[in-house]
XYZ file of C-alpha atoms in Angstrom:
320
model
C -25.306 -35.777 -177.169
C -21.604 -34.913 -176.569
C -22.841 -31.010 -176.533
C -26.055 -31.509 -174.345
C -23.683 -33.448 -171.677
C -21.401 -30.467 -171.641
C -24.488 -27.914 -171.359
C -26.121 -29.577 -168.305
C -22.678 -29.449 -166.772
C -22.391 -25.383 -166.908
C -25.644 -25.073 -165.875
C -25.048 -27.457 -162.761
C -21.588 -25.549 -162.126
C -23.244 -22.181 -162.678
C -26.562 -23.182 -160.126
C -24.107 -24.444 -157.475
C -22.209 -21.770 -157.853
C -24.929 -19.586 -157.005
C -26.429 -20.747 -154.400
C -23.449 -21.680 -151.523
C -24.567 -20.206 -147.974
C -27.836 -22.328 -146.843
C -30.231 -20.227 -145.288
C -33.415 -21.355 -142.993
C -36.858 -19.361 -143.612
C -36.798 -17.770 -140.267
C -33.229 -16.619 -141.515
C -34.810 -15.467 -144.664
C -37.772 -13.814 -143.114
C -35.551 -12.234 -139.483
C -32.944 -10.607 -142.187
C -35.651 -9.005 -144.843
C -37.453 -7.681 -141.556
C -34.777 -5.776 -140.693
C -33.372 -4.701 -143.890
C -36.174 -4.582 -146.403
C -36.731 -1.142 -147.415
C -40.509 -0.914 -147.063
C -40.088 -1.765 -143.477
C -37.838 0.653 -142.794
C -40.210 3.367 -144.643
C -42.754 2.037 -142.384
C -40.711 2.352 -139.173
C -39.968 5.721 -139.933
C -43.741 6.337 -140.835
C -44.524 4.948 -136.841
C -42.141 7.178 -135.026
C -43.465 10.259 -137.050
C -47.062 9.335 -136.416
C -46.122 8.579 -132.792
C -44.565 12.002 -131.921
C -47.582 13.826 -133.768
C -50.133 11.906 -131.281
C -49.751 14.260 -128.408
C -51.503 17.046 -126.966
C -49.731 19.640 -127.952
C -50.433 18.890 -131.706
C -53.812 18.984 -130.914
C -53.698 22.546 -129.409
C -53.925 21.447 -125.471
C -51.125 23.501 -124.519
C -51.243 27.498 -124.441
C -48.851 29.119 -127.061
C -46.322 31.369 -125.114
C -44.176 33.934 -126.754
C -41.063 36.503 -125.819
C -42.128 39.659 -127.552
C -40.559 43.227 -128.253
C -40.199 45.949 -130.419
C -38.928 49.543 -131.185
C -40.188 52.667 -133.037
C -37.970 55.612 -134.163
C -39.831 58.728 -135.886
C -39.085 62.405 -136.656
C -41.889 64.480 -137.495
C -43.104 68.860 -137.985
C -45.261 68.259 -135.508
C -48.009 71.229 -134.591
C -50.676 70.547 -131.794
C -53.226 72.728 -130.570
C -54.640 72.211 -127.434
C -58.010 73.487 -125.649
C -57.930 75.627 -122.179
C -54.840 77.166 -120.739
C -52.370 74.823 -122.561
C -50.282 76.780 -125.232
C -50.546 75.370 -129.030
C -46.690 73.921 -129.898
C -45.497 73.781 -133.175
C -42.037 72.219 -133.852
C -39.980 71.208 -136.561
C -37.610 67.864 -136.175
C -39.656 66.148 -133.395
C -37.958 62.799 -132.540
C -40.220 60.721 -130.630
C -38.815 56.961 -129.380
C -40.868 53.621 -127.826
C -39.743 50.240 -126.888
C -41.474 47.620 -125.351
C -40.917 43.752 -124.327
C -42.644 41.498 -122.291
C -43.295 37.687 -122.200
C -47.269 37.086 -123.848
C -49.211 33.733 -123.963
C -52.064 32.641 -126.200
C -54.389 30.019 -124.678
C -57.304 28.029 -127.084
C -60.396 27.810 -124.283
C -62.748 26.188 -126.202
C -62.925 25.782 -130.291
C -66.380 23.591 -130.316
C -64.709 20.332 -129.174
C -62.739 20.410 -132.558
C -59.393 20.055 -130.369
C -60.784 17.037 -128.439
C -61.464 15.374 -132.207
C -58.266 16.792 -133.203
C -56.207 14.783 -130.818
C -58.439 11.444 -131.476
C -57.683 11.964 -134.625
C -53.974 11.721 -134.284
C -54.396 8.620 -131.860
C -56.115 6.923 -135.193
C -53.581 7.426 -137.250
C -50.807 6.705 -135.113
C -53.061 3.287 -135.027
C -53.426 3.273 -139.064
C -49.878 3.940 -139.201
C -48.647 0.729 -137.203
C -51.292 -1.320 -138.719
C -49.964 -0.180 -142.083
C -46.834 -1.333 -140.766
C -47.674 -4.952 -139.824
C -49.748 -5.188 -143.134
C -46.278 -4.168 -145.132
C -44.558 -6.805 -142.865
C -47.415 -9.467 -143.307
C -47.534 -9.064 -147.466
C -43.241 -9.325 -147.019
C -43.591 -12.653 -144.918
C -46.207 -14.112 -147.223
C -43.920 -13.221 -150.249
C -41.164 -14.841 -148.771
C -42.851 -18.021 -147.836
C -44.341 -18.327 -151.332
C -41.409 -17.858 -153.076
C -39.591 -19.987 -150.345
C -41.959 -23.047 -151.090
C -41.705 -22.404 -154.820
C -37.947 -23.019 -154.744
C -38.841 -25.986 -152.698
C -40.754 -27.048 -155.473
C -38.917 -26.238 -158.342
C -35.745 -28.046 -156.316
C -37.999 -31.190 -156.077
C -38.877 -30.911 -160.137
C -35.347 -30.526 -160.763
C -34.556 -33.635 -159.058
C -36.809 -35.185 -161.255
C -35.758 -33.695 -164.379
C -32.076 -34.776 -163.543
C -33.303 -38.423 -163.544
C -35.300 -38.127 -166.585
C -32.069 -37.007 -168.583
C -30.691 -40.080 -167.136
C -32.889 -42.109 -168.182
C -33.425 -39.912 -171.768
C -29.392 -40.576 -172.323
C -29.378 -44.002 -171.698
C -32.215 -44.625 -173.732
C -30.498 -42.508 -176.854
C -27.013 -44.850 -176.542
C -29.468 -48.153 -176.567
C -31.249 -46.805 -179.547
C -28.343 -45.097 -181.498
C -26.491 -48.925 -180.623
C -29.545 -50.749 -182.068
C -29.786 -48.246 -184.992
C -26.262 -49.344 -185.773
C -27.099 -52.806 -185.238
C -30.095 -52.845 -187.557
C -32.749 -53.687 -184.444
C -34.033 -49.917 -184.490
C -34.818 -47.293 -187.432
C -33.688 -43.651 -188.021
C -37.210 -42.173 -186.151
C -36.293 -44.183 -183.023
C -33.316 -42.175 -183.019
C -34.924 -39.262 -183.548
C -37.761 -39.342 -181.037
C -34.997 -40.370 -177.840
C -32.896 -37.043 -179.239
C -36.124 -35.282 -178.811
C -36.901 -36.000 -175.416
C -33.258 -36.058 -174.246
C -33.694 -32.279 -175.518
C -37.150 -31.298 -174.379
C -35.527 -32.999 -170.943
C -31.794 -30.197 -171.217
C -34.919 -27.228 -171.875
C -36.988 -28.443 -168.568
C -33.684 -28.537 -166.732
C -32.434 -25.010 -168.075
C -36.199 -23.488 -166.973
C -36.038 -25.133 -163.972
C -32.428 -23.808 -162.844
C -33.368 -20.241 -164.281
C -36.875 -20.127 -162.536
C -34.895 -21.342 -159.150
C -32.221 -18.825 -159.506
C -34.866 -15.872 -160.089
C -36.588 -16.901 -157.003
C -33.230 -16.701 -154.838
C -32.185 -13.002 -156.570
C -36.079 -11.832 -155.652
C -35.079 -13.298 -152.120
C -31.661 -11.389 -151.716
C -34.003 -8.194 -152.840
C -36.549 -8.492 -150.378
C -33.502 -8.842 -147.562
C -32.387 -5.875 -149.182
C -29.099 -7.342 -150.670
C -27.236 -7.830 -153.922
C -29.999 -9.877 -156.101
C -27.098 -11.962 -157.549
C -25.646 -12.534 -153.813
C -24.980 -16.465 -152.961
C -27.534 -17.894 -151.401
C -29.058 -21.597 -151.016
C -32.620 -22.235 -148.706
C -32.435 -25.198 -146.789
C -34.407 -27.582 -147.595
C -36.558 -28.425 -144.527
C -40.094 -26.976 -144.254
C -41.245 -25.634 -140.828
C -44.972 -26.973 -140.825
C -47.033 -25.311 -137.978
C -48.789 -27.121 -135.478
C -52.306 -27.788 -136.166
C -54.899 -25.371 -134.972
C -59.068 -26.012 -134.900
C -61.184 -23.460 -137.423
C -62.711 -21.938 -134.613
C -59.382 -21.146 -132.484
C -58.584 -19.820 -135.954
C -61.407 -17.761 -137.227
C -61.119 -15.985 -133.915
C -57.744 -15.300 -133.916
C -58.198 -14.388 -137.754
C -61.468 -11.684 -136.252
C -59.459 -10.699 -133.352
C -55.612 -9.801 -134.736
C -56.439 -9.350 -138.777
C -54.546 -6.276 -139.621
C -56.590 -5.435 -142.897
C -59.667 -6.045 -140.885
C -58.334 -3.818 -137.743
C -57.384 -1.086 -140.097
C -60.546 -0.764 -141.741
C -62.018 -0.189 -138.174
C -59.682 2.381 -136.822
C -60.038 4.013 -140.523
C -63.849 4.340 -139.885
C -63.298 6.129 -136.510
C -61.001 8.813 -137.871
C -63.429 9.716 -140.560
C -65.859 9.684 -137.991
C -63.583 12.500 -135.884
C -62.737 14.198 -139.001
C -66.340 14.525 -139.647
C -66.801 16.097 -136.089
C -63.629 18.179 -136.497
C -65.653 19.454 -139.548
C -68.858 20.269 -137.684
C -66.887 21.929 -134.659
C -66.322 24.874 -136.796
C -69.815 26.075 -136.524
C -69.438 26.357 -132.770
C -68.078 29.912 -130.761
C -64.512 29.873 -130.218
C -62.567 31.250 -127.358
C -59.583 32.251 -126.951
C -57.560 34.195 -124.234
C -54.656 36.266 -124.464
C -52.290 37.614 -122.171
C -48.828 39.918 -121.882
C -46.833 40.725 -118.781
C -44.382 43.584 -120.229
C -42.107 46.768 -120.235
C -43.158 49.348 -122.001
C -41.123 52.702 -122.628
C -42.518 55.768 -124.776
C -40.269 59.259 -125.233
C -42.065 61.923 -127.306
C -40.592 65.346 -128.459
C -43.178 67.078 -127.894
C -46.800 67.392 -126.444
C -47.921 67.467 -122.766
C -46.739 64.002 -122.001
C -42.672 63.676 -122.647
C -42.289 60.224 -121.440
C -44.579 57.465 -120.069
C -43.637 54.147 -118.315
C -45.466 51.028 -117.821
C -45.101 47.721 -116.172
C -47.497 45.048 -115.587
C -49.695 42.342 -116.598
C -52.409 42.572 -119.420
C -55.050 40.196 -120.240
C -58.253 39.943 -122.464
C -60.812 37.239 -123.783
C -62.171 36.662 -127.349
C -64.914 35.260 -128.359
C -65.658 34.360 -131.989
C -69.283 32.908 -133.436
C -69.022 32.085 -137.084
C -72.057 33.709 -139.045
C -71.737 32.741 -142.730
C -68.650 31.643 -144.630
C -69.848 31.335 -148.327
């Protein structure tokens, strides 16, 4: 008895130890929003999404480039030439170019694909934040659950304190009449074994209790074995009707929301798909400085300036 006594007195000291700084469940659930670690994935996940949702991902914009280039050769060169103009034939014939100029590259029309294209981005900037409040959802729900079960478990200990009360008094009354000659041996016997069975229910209870609060700290992103203690009053929400809640449930249910937005990007990718069947066309254009010195030949040099421009237009036939 002597042994149990001192046993339920480190676990006491060791459980109180542990759990020191009282903490509310909006405490609880305001700290592991901002420092879980899936929510911050998540938050990054949104502000990628969001600056890939704009037109100029989805090919809106013309592409516009600063261009130029040089070529260097040195050739035997030997040209014949028809009429009056004398045949040349040289050895070592250096001939130089260089060109640059400012050219843009403009998407006209691609079969709608880019209009799809930019929808689809749209969706899953809307998958990503509904991914987002789904992550933060399942994280709130954990909370609470595990929140309640400490409740629970504090509320069983209670009990189970009492109970060893009650199991130790009973044991000194029994081992007294034992001595006495008003009990037998098995009386004995059967108050140890529920003043033990009482120490085990005790020791589960403390170590389920102090699992819950280390799976706590890690969802708040802290030191699992940080000091922590929940307070013990439970927030209960003001009643609602079915109805108001069913239509709430219809109307903001992520899981329900993101199935929806899901079904409208396949529905884009599907028509991103098809678009490639239609023409495509595309215009080009070059405004440029162009500079050509040759060796030999009837024209030495040439010199250009200006503004070039041209229009594709591409019909797919067969692809395999």
């Amino acid at each position: 008895m002597k042994k149990i006594s001192i046993l339920l007195a480190l676990l006491c000291a060791t459980y109180s130890g542990f759990s020191q700084s009282a903490l509310s469940l909006e405490q609880i659930i305001a700290l592991a929003l901002q420092s879980n670690y899936d929510v911050a994935i998540a938050t990054n996940n949104i502000s990628s999404a969001n600056n890939n949702a704009t037109k100029a991902q989805a090919g809106y914009l013309p592409n516009l480039n600063l261009n130029s280039g040089l070529n260097y050769s040195r050739n035997n060169t030997n040209l014949t030439f028809g009429g009056v103009v004398p045949d040349i034939e040289k050895d070592g014939v250096e001939n130089t170019s260089y060109n640059v100029g400012v050219g843009f590259n403009y998407l006209v029309f691609n079969g709608f694909g880019r209009v799809h294209t930019y929808q689809s981005l749209m969706n899953t900037q809307q998958l990503t934040s509904l991914q987002s409040k789904i992550i933060s959802e399942n994280l709130v729900l954990d909370i609470v659950t595990r929140y309640l079960d400490i409740q629970q478990a504090n509320l069983n200990l209670d009990a189970a304190l009492n109970n060893i009360k009650i199991s130790q008094d009973r044991l000194k009354r029994v081992t007294i009449g034992n001595e006495n000659g008003s009990r037998n041996k098995l009386d004995v016997l059967s108050a140890q074994v529920d003043l033990n069975n009482d120490s085990l229910s005790i020791l589960s209870l403390q170590t389920a209790i102090q699992k819950q609060l280390a799976s706590l700290n890690t969802l708040m992103g802290r030191d699992p074995y940080t000091a922590i203690k929940v307070a013990e009053l439970i927030p209960v929400p003001a009643q609602q009707s079915m109805t108001v809640l069913r239509e709430q449930a219809l109307q903001n249910n992520a899981t329900l929301l993101l199935a929806q937005v899901a079904e409208e990007l396949a529905m884009h990718q599907t028509a991103i798909t098809e678009s490639r069947r239609l023409p495509t066309v595309n215009m080009t254009g070059n405004y440029g400085y162009n500079n050509a010195q040759n060796g030999a030949g009837v024209v030495l040099s040439q010199k250009t300036l200006g503004f070039s421009s041209g229009l594709t237009v591409t019909m797919p036939i067969f692809n395999g």
